[in-house]
Amino acid sequence: MSRSTQTVGDTVPQTETPSFDLPYRGLEPPKPKDVEDPLSINMDAVDGTEHYEKTSSEPPASLLTIVLDTNPHAWALLQHTLTLSQAVANLLVFINAHLAFNNANKVAVIASHIGRADFLYPSPHSSPPAPLADAPDTPHDADTEMGGAAPSAPKPILTLTGPRGPPSANGSAPSLPRSNTAHPTDDANIYRPFHQVSTAIFSSLDHLLATTTPASLSATQTTALAGALTLALTYINKQTVLLTPTSSTTGTTTSSLNAPAPLTSRILVLSVSAASPTQYIPFMNTIFAAQRLQIPIDVLSLSGSSSFLQQAADATNGTYISLDSRQGASADGAPPAHGLLPTLLLAFLPDATSRAHLISSTQASVDFRAACFCHRKVVDIGFVCSICLSIFCEPPEGAVCLTCGTHLRLGDYGARPAVVMRRKSKKKDKGRREGTGTPVPG
C-alpha cells in the first residue's frame, strides 16, 4: 500500500467553493446615510387609502315639510269648488312624487288648525285612533240612567267631507266610510312608503277633525300659522342634527366647510286663510329664523292673498303663487280642483338644489306692509321706534315705546306747519323791454 508524501515546497491545489443564493436571515449591516433605499421610496409613494376612499356624487337627501291649513271656516267657503278631501288627495300625489325622486328623501306634514298646530305625519300617536263606532241600539226594556234621563245625542263633528250629519233614527250618528283611515293589510301593488304616508295622514287628519268641538269653532277663527312654522323649523333642525356626523371621541357634531350639507330642507305652506295680524311678531320671528338657516318657505295660496306670507317667501328666497290670480278660476274667485296638482308638480316639486338651474315662477310684486304693535293693524304709514324698531299706527301714550320703554322724541309732530311766504318777482315793463332790444339792420 503506497502513501503519498508531500514536501514543503509542493503547492496544494485549491478547489473552488460553490455559492448558493440563500435568503438572508441575519441583520443587515448599516448603510451610509447618503444612500436611500429605492424600495422604501416606492412604498412611500403608494397611498393605499385611495382605493378605499368613499366618494358619492348623489345629491343629498331632501326634507319637505308641508304646512296644511285646516281651518274649517276657510274650507267651508271653498266647498263648492275644492273640498279638503280633494286637496289632500292631490297633496298625496305630490308627496309620492317627492319621495320617488330619491330613496333618502323625507317628508313631514303639519296641520295648521284653529288655535293649535299638530303633526299629521309622522303621526304623534303610537297607534292609530280607533274608528268611531256607531252607538248600539237601545232596547225598549233597557235600564235608563239615574233620574230617567235619556242618553244625549252625539255632538256633530267635522270630517274630511264636511260636518257630520244629524243623528239617525236610532239616535246614533251616521258612520263614514273608513277605507282611507283604517289600516288595511299591505297591498303588493302599492309602494310601501306611499302606503304608510297616506294611511298616517288620513288617520291623523280624521282624528284632528273629530276632536274639534263646536265650542272651539265658535271661540276663534284664527289659524295657528306661526305655531305650525315653529314646529316645522324644530323638526327640520332635529333631522339635520341626527344626520350630521358625530365625533367618536368627544361625542359632538363635527362639520366641515367643504363637506356637503347632509340634508336640504324646505317648507311648503298650503294656505286657505290669511294670517292674522295678531301673530305678526311670532310670524316674523319664524321668518328670520328660516332666513338664517337658509330654509326657503314656499307658499301656495288657494284663497285670498296674505301680505305676511308674501314677505316670508321673499325673505327666504321661496316661491309664492296665488291661484286666485290665475286664469281658469271660478266666478267667486275659488280655484278649480284640477289646477292644484299641476301647480304643485311644476312649481314646487324641485328642491333648492334644482332651482339654481331653473327659473322660478314666483310672484313679482310683494306687499311689504307691516302690522302695528299697539292695535295689531296692517298699516301703510306708521311710527317706528329707533331702538327696538317697533311699529305703531299712532304715537303711543306719553311718547313711551310699549316694547322697550324708550322715551320717543316726536319733534313738532301735531303742530301746524310754518307757512313761508313766497317772494314775489318784480314784473318788468313790457315797453321798456322792447326799446332796449338790439336794432335790426334795414
Short mmCIF file of C-alpha atoms in Angstrom, two decimals:
data_model
loop_
_atom_site.label_atom_id
_atom_site.label_comp_id
_atom_site.label_asym_id
_atom_site.label_seq_id
_atom_site.Cartn_x
_atom_site.Cartn_y
_atom_site.Cartn_z
CA MET A 1 0.00 0.00 0.00
CA SER A 2 1.54 3.21 -1.09
CA ARG A 3 1.31 6.52 0.77
CA SER A 4 1.62 9.77 -0.95
CA THR A 5 4.06 12.11 0.63
CA GLN A 6 4.10 15.84 0.34
CA THR A 7 7.05 18.01 0.73
CA VAL A 8 7.21 21.53 1.94
CA GLY A 9 7.86 23.04 -1.43
CA ASP A 10 4.90 21.44 -3.14
CA THR A 11 1.78 23.54 -3.77
CA VAL A 12 -1.62 22.35 -2.67
CA PRO A 13 -4.33 22.66 -5.33
CA GLN A 14 -7.22 24.88 -4.21
CA THR A 15 -10.77 23.84 -5.04
CA GLU A 16 -13.47 26.50 -5.77
CA THR A 17 -16.24 26.64 -3.16
CA PRO A 18 -19.73 26.65 -4.76
CA SER A 19 -22.01 29.66 -3.97
CA PHE A 20 -25.72 29.41 -3.29
CA ASP A 21 -28.31 32.24 -3.26
CA LEU A 22 -29.79 31.67 0.15
CA PRO A 23 -32.25 34.09 1.81
CA TYR A 24 -30.62 36.45 4.24
CA ARG A 25 -31.77 35.75 7.81
CA GLY A 26 -29.38 37.85 9.77
CA LEU A 27 -29.15 41.56 10.50
CA GLU A 28 -28.38 43.77 7.58
CA PRO A 29 -25.26 45.85 8.02
CA PRO A 30 -25.87 49.55 8.39
CA LYS A 31 -25.87 51.59 5.24
CA PRO A 32 -24.45 55.02 4.72
CA LYS A 33 -26.81 57.89 5.40
CA ASP A 34 -26.45 59.35 1.95
CA VAL A 35 -27.76 56.19 0.30
CA GLU A 36 -31.57 55.77 0.23
CA ASP A 37 -33.40 52.55 -0.21
CA PRO A 38 -35.28 52.63 -3.54
CA LEU A 39 -37.80 50.14 -2.17
CA SER A 40 -38.79 52.48 0.68
CA ILE A 41 -39.12 55.39 -1.73
CA ASN A 42 -41.53 53.46 -3.93
CA MET A 43 -43.58 52.28 -0.96
CA ASP A 44 -43.93 55.80 0.40
CA ALA A 45 -45.26 56.97 -2.95
CA VAL A 46 -48.10 54.44 -2.79
CA ASP A 47 -51.24 55.57 -0.87
CA GLY A 48 -53.39 52.61 -0.12
CA THR A 49 -56.25 54.71 1.24
CA GLU A 50 -57.14 55.91 -2.24
CA HIS A 51 -58.51 52.50 -3.05
CA TYR A 52 -60.89 52.62 -0.09
CA GLU A 53 -61.93 56.27 -0.27
CA LYS A 54 -65.71 56.54 -0.46
CA THR A 55 -66.88 59.12 -2.93
CA SER A 56 -70.51 59.73 -3.82
CA SER A 57 -71.90 62.05 -6.44
CA GLU A 58 -75.52 61.58 -5.40
CA PRO A 59 -77.43 64.67 -4.27
CA PRO A 60 -78.14 64.98 -0.54
CA ALA A 61 -81.43 63.90 0.91
CA SER A 62 -84.26 66.42 0.74
CA LEU A 63 -86.71 67.06 3.56
CA LEU A 64 -90.07 68.52 2.54
CA THR A 65 -92.13 69.91 5.41
CA ILE A 66 -95.71 70.76 4.42
CA VAL A 67 -97.90 73.07 6.49
CA LEU A 68 -101.53 72.33 5.61
CA ASP A 69 -104.12 74.93 6.56
CA THR A 70 -107.10 73.01 8.00
CA ASN A 71 -109.20 75.97 9.11
CA PRO A 72 -112.82 74.71 8.90
CA HIS A 73 -114.20 78.23 8.37
CA ALA A 74 -111.97 78.80 5.35
CA TRP A 75 -112.64 75.39 3.79
CA ALA A 76 -116.39 75.93 4.17
CA LEU A 77 -116.12 78.83 1.73
CA LEU A 78 -114.42 76.60 -0.85
CA GLN A 79 -116.65 73.55 -0.54
CA HIS A 80 -118.37 74.16 -3.89
CA THR A 81 -115.12 74.19 -5.88
CA LEU A 82 -112.46 72.47 -3.81
CA THR A 83 -113.01 70.33 -0.73
CA LEU A 84 -110.44 69.35 1.86
CA SER A 85 -110.54 65.70 0.76
CA GLN A 86 -109.73 66.67 -2.84
CA ALA A 87 -106.86 68.89 -1.71
CA VAL A 88 -105.41 66.10 0.45
CA ALA A 89 -105.68 63.61 -2.44
CA ASN A 90 -103.74 65.96 -4.74
CA LEU A 91 -101.25 66.62 -1.98
CA LEU A 92 -100.57 62.90 -1.57
CA VAL A 93 -99.69 62.60 -5.26
CA PHE A 94 -97.25 65.48 -4.83
CA ILE A 95 -95.73 63.79 -1.75
CA ASN A 96 -95.32 60.50 -3.62
CA ALA A 97 -93.52 62.30 -6.44
CA HIS A 98 -91.14 63.86 -3.92
CA LEU A 99 -90.39 60.50 -2.30
CA ALA A 100 -89.87 58.84 -5.68
CA PHE A 101 -87.03 61.18 -6.64
CA ASN A 102 -84.64 59.81 -4.06
CA ASN A 103 -84.87 56.88 -1.70
CA ALA A 104 -83.42 59.04 1.09
CA ASN A 105 -85.98 61.86 0.74
CA LYS A 106 -88.12 62.62 3.77
CA VAL A 107 -91.46 64.33 4.30
CA ALA A 108 -93.38 65.80 7.21
CA VAL A 109 -96.93 67.19 7.26
CA ILE A 110 -98.17 69.64 9.91
CA ALA A 111 -101.78 70.77 10.26
CA SER A 112 -102.33 74.46 10.98
CA HIS A 113 -105.67 74.27 12.75
CA ILE A 114 -107.71 76.84 14.65
CA GLY A 115 -105.92 77.59 17.90
CA ARG A 116 -103.35 74.80 17.58
CA ALA A 117 -100.91 73.02 15.29
CA ASP A 118 -100.49 69.23 15.18
CA PHE A 119 -98.34 66.74 13.29
CA LEU A 120 -100.12 64.65 10.69
CA TYR A 121 -97.00 62.78 9.58
CA PRO A 122 -95.02 61.45 11.34
CA SER A 123 -98.05 60.65 13.42
CA PRO A 124 -97.71 61.68 17.08
CA HIS A 125 -99.91 58.76 18.11
CA SER A 126 -98.20 55.45 18.71
CA SER A 127 -101.30 53.65 17.46
CA PRO A 128 -103.97 54.93 15.11
CA PRO A 129 -107.12 56.18 16.76
CA ALA A 130 -109.92 53.71 16.96
CA PRO A 131 -112.70 54.27 14.43
CA LEU A 132 -115.78 55.97 15.71
CA ALA A 133 -118.21 53.13 16.15
CA ASP A 134 -121.91 53.66 15.96
CA ALA A 135 -123.80 53.61 19.22
CA PRO A 136 -125.68 50.35 19.73
CA ASP A 137 -129.41 50.30 19.55
CA THR A 138 -131.08 50.79 22.92
CA PRO A 139 -133.88 48.26 23.51
CA HIS A 140 -137.19 49.41 24.94
CA ASP A 141 -136.80 47.38 28.13
CA ALA A 142 -133.26 48.55 28.86
CA ASP A 143 -132.44 50.42 32.02
CA THR A 144 -132.07 54.20 31.68
CA GLU A 145 -129.71 56.49 33.56
CA MET A 146 -130.44 57.66 37.06
CA GLY A 147 -133.27 60.18 37.06
CA GLY A 148 -134.89 58.73 33.95
CA ALA A 149 -132.88 60.96 31.57
CA ALA A 150 -132.40 59.52 28.14
CA PRO A 151 -128.85 59.37 26.73
CA SER A 152 -127.94 62.58 24.93
CA ALA A 153 -127.42 62.58 21.19
CA PRO A 154 -123.81 62.65 19.98
CA LYS A 155 -122.41 66.05 19.05
CA PRO A 156 -121.77 66.76 15.38
CA ILE A 157 -118.13 66.65 14.42
CA LEU A 158 -116.12 67.60 11.36
CA THR A 159 -114.95 65.16 8.71
CA LEU A 160 -112.97 65.36 5.52
CA THR A 161 -116.17 65.87 3.53
CA GLY A 162 -117.68 68.46 5.86
CA PRO A 163 -119.69 68.42 9.07
CA ARG A 164 -121.24 65.16 10.15
CA GLY A 165 -124.96 64.96 9.54
CA PRO A 166 -127.75 64.77 12.13
CA PRO A 167 -128.29 61.64 14.17
CA SER A 168 -130.18 58.79 12.60
CA ALA A 169 -133.47 57.35 13.79
CA ASN A 170 -131.85 55.07 16.36
CA GLY A 171 -130.01 58.01 17.97
CA SER A 172 -126.58 57.25 16.54
CA ALA A 173 -124.50 59.36 14.21
CA PRO A 174 -124.21 58.02 10.67
CA SER A 175 -120.94 56.28 10.09
CA LEU A 176 -118.49 57.35 7.41
CA PRO A 177 -116.54 55.08 5.12
CA ARG A 178 -113.28 54.32 6.89
CA SER A 179 -111.40 52.78 3.96
CA ASN A 180 -108.83 55.58 3.92
CA THR A 181 -108.36 55.95 7.65
CA ALA A 182 -108.26 52.28 8.59
CA HIS A 183 -105.05 50.29 8.43
CA PRO A 184 -105.67 47.53 5.92
CA THR A 185 -103.16 44.88 5.09
CA ASP A 186 -100.26 45.90 2.90
CA ASP A 187 -101.05 45.76 -0.79
CA ALA A 188 -98.37 44.34 -3.04
CA ASN A 189 -99.35 46.77 -5.80
CA ILE A 190 -98.63 49.87 -3.65
CA TYR A 191 -95.17 51.11 -2.78
CA ARG A 192 -94.83 50.67 0.96
CA PRO A 193 -93.64 54.24 1.82
CA PHE A 194 -96.55 55.66 -0.20
CA HIS A 195 -98.99 53.50 1.70
CA GLN A 196 -97.55 54.39 5.09
CA VAL A 197 -97.64 58.14 4.43
CA SER A 198 -101.20 58.19 3.05
CA THR A 199 -102.55 55.97 5.84
CA ALA A 200 -100.93 58.05 8.59
CA ILE A 201 -102.09 61.37 7.10
CA PHE A 202 -105.71 60.28 6.69
CA SER A 203 -105.78 58.75 10.15
CA SER A 204 -104.26 61.78 11.90
CA LEU A 205 -106.37 64.25 9.94
CA ASP A 206 -109.56 62.37 10.73
CA HIS A 207 -108.58 62.31 14.40
CA LEU A 208 -107.87 66.06 14.32
CA LEU A 209 -111.25 66.90 12.82
CA ALA A 210 -113.07 64.51 15.12
CA THR A 211 -111.63 66.20 18.21
CA THR A 212 -112.65 69.67 17.02
CA THR A 213 -115.61 70.67 19.15
CA PRO A 214 -118.27 73.27 18.30
CA ALA A 215 -117.03 75.36 21.23
CA SER A 216 -113.55 75.63 19.69
CA LEU A 217 -115.07 76.59 16.34
CA SER A 218 -117.03 79.43 17.86
CA ALA A 219 -114.19 80.58 20.12
CA THR A 220 -111.77 81.67 17.40
CA GLN A 221 -111.37 81.69 13.64
CA THR A 222 -107.62 82.34 13.58
CA THR A 223 -105.27 79.76 12.09
CA ALA A 224 -102.20 78.91 14.15
CA LEU A 225 -99.82 79.50 11.24
CA ALA A 226 -96.94 80.84 13.34
CA GLY A 227 -97.08 77.79 15.61
CA ALA A 228 -97.06 75.43 12.62
CA LEU A 229 -94.00 77.14 11.14
CA THR A 230 -92.26 76.88 14.52
CA LEU A 231 -92.95 73.13 14.61
CA ALA A 232 -91.61 72.82 11.07
CA LEU A 233 -88.35 74.57 11.92
CA THR A 234 -87.96 72.46 15.06
CA TYR A 235 -88.45 69.23 13.14
CA ILE A 236 -86.01 70.31 10.41
CA ASN A 237 -83.36 71.14 13.00
CA LYS A 238 -83.84 67.79 14.72
CA GLN A 239 -83.46 65.83 11.47
CA THR A 240 -80.39 67.85 10.49
CA VAL A 241 -78.69 67.12 13.82
CA LEU A 242 -79.46 63.40 13.50
CA LEU A 243 -77.87 63.20 10.05
CA THR A 244 -74.79 65.27 10.95
CA PRO A 245 -71.76 63.00 11.64
CA THR A 246 -70.58 62.96 15.25
CA SER A 247 -67.07 62.61 16.61
CA SER A 248 -66.42 59.24 18.30
CA THR A 249 -64.06 60.73 20.90
CA THR A 250 -65.84 63.87 22.01
CA GLY A 251 -69.38 62.93 21.04
CA THR A 252 -70.02 66.34 19.48
CA THR A 253 -71.13 67.03 15.96
CA THR A 254 -68.34 67.89 13.54
CA SER A 255 -68.99 69.87 10.41
CA SER A 256 -66.59 70.82 7.66
CA LEU A 257 -66.84 73.79 5.36
CA ASN A 258 -66.05 71.66 2.32
CA ALA A 259 -68.40 68.84 3.31
CA PRO A 260 -71.81 68.84 1.59
CA ALA A 261 -74.91 69.51 3.62
CA PRO A 262 -76.38 66.27 4.99
CA LEU A 263 -79.93 67.44 4.35
CA THR A 264 -81.57 70.10 2.19
CA SER A 265 -84.80 71.31 3.75
CA ARG A 266 -87.70 73.49 2.64
CA ILE A 267 -91.18 74.37 3.84
CA LEU A 268 -94.35 74.44 1.76
CA VAL A 269 -97.38 76.30 3.12
CA LEU A 270 -100.77 75.38 1.61
CA SER A 271 -102.89 78.31 2.77
CA VAL A 272 -106.61 78.96 2.50
CA SER A 273 -106.85 81.78 5.06
CA ALA A 274 -104.86 84.95 5.61
CA ALA A 275 -102.51 85.21 8.56
CA SER A 276 -103.92 87.22 11.43
CA PRO A 277 -102.15 90.50 12.32
CA THR A 278 -102.16 89.35 15.95
CA GLN A 279 -99.48 86.77 15.01
CA TYR A 280 -97.21 89.32 13.34
CA ILE A 281 -94.39 89.20 15.91
CA PRO A 282 -94.06 85.37 16.21
CA PHE A 283 -94.59 85.05 12.47
CA MET A 284 -91.73 87.42 11.68
CA ASN A 285 -89.52 85.60 14.19
CA THR A 286 -90.03 82.35 12.27
CA ILE A 287 -89.22 84.13 9.00
CA PHE A 288 -85.95 85.45 10.39
CA ALA A 289 -85.05 82.02 11.77
CA ALA A 290 -85.71 80.35 8.41
CA GLN A 291 -83.73 83.07 6.65
CA ARG A 292 -80.73 82.48 8.90
CA LEU A 293 -80.91 78.70 8.43
CA GLN A 294 -81.27 79.15 4.64
CA ILE A 295 -84.57 77.28 4.56
CA PRO A 296 -86.88 78.54 1.79
CA ILE A 297 -90.57 78.94 2.56
CA ASP A 298 -92.84 78.24 -0.42
CA VAL A 299 -96.45 79.40 -0.32
CA LEU A 300 -99.42 78.23 -2.37
CA SER A 301 -102.43 80.39 -1.58
CA LEU A 302 -105.75 78.85 -2.57
CA SER A 303 -107.92 81.73 -1.40
CA GLY A 304 -107.03 85.38 -0.97
CA SER A 305 -103.58 86.85 -0.63
CA SER A 306 -101.62 87.28 2.59
CA SER A 307 -99.02 90.03 2.88
CA PHE A 308 -97.18 88.14 5.64
CA LEU A 309 -96.82 85.00 3.52
CA GLN A 310 -95.56 87.09 0.62
CA GLN A 311 -92.88 88.56 2.85
CA ALA A 312 -91.95 85.07 4.10
CA ALA A 313 -91.42 83.78 0.56
CA ASP A 314 -89.49 86.89 -0.48
CA ALA A 315 -87.18 86.95 2.56
CA THR A 316 -86.27 83.24 2.33
CA ASN A 317 -85.94 83.02 -1.49
CA GLY A 318 -89.06 80.91 -1.73
CA THR A 319 -91.86 80.72 -4.28
CA TYR A 320 -95.21 82.41 -3.79
CA ILE A 321 -98.14 81.54 -6.07
CA SER A 322 -101.76 82.56 -5.62
CA LEU A 323 -104.27 80.53 -7.60
CA ASP A 324 -106.82 83.32 -7.33
CA SER A 325 -104.87 85.44 -9.82
CA ARG A 326 -104.52 82.63 -12.35
CA GLN A 327 -106.79 82.10 -15.31
CA GLY A 328 -109.45 79.47 -15.01
CA ALA A 329 -110.72 80.45 -11.59
CA SER A 330 -114.41 80.33 -10.93
CA ALA A 331 -116.71 83.32 -10.66
CA ASP A 332 -116.40 83.60 -6.87
CA GLY A 333 -112.59 83.54 -7.03
CA ALA A 334 -112.06 79.98 -5.80
CA PRO A 335 -109.53 77.89 -7.74
CA PRO A 336 -110.66 74.85 -9.71
CA ALA A 337 -109.84 71.44 -8.30
CA HIS A 338 -108.00 70.29 -11.42
CA GLY A 339 -105.47 73.16 -11.23
CA LEU A 340 -103.99 72.28 -7.85
CA LEU A 341 -101.94 69.22 -8.81
CA PRO A 342 -100.22 70.72 -11.92
CA THR A 343 -99.24 73.77 -9.87
CA LEU A 344 -97.74 71.60 -7.14
CA LEU A 345 -95.77 69.43 -9.55
CA LEU A 346 -94.48 72.18 -11.83
CA ALA A 347 -93.72 74.97 -9.35
CA PHE A 348 -92.98 73.30 -6.00
CA LEU A 349 -91.53 69.88 -6.78
CA PRO A 350 -87.91 71.00 -7.50
CA ASP A 351 -85.84 71.42 -4.35
CA ALA A 352 -83.38 74.18 -3.56
CA THR A 353 -80.55 72.43 -5.42
CA SER A 354 -82.56 72.06 -8.63
CA ARG A 355 -83.94 75.59 -8.52
CA ALA A 356 -80.47 77.00 -9.09
CA HIS A 357 -80.80 75.83 -12.71
CA LEU A 358 -84.46 76.78 -13.18
CA ILE A 359 -86.45 79.98 -13.46
CA SER A 360 -88.82 80.28 -10.53
CA SER A 361 -92.43 81.25 -11.26
CA THR A 362 -92.90 83.34 -8.15
CA GLN A 363 -94.96 86.48 -7.74
CA ALA A 364 -93.18 89.66 -8.84
CA SER A 365 -94.86 92.19 -6.55
CA VAL A 366 -94.65 91.83 -2.77
CA ASP A 367 -96.79 93.55 -0.16
CA PHE A 368 -94.34 94.82 2.46
CA ARG A 369 -96.92 96.32 4.80
CA ALA A 370 -96.44 95.61 8.49
CA ALA A 371 -98.76 95.30 11.47
CA CYS A 372 -98.57 97.80 14.32
CA PHE A 373 -97.57 96.62 17.77
CA CYS A 374 -100.30 98.55 19.56
CA HIS A 375 -103.53 97.57 17.80
CA ARG A 376 -102.28 94.74 15.50
CA LYS A 377 -103.50 96.52 12.39
CA VAL A 378 -101.82 96.44 8.98
CA VAL A 379 -100.62 99.97 8.28
CA ASP A 380 -99.07 101.75 5.31
CA ILE A 381 -97.51 104.65 7.25
CA GLY A 382 -96.63 104.46 10.94
CA PHE A 383 -94.17 105.40 13.66
CA VAL A 384 -91.04 103.32 14.28
CA CYS A 385 -89.03 103.19 17.49
CA SER A 386 -85.38 103.94 16.80
CA ILE A 387 -84.21 101.42 19.45
CA CYS A 388 -86.27 98.24 19.02
CA LEU A 389 -87.88 99.06 15.62
CA SER A 390 -91.39 98.59 16.99
CA ILE A 391 -94.13 99.91 14.71
CA PHE A 392 -97.07 101.97 15.93
CA CYS A 393 -100.04 103.23 13.97
CA GLU A 394 -100.20 106.36 16.16
CA PRO A 395 -97.89 107.93 18.77
CA PRO A 396 -98.04 105.88 21.98
CA GLU A 397 -99.37 107.41 25.15
CA GLY A 398 -96.77 109.54 26.88
CA ALA A 399 -94.40 109.13 23.93
CA VAL A 400 -93.01 105.94 25.52
CA CYS A 401 -92.32 102.83 23.46
CA LEU A 402 -94.58 99.96 24.51
CA THR A 403 -91.86 97.38 23.80
CA CYS A 404 -88.60 98.71 25.22
CA GLY A 405 -89.82 101.70 27.26
CA THR A 406 -87.65 104.24 25.45
CA HIS A 407 -88.85 107.84 25.55
CA LEU A 408 -89.58 108.86 21.98
CA ARG A 409 -88.96 112.33 20.64
CA LEU A 410 -91.76 113.24 18.29
CA GLY A 411 -90.41 116.68 17.46
CA ASP A 412 -93.03 119.05 16.09
CA TYR A 413 -95.49 116.29 15.29
CA GLY A 414 -99.07 117.58 15.51
CA ALA A 415 -98.20 121.27 15.29
CA ARG A 416 -99.31 123.42 12.43
CA PRO A 417 -96.61 123.69 9.78
CA ALA A 418 -94.96 127.09 9.41
CA VAL A 419 -96.11 128.81 6.26
CA VAL A 420 -93.31 130.64 4.44
CA MET A 421 -94.49 133.37 2.14
CA ARG A 422 -93.14 133.07 -1.34
CA ARG A 423 -91.26 136.10 -2.57
CA LYS A 424 -92.90 137.79 -5.49
CA SER A 425 -90.80 138.55 -8.54
CA LYS A 426 -90.89 142.08 -9.96
CA LYS A 427 -92.59 142.45 -13.29
CA LYS A 428 -90.59 144.28 -15.91
CA ASP A 429 -92.06 146.96 -18.14
CA LYS A 430 -93.02 145.42 -21.44
CA GLY A 431 -92.38 148.61 -23.44
CA ARG A 432 -89.01 149.16 -21.86
CA ARG A 433 -88.02 145.66 -22.75
CA GLU A 434 -88.90 146.29 -26.38
CA GLY A 435 -86.93 149.64 -26.51
CA THR A 436 -83.70 148.15 -25.20
CA GLY A 437 -83.61 145.45 -27.81
CA THR A 438 -80.93 145.15 -30.48
CA PRO A 439 -81.91 147.13 -33.63
CA VAL A 440 -82.38 145.13 -36.78
CA PRO A 441 -80.42 146.48 -39.80
CA GLY A 442 -82.65 147.85 -42.60
#
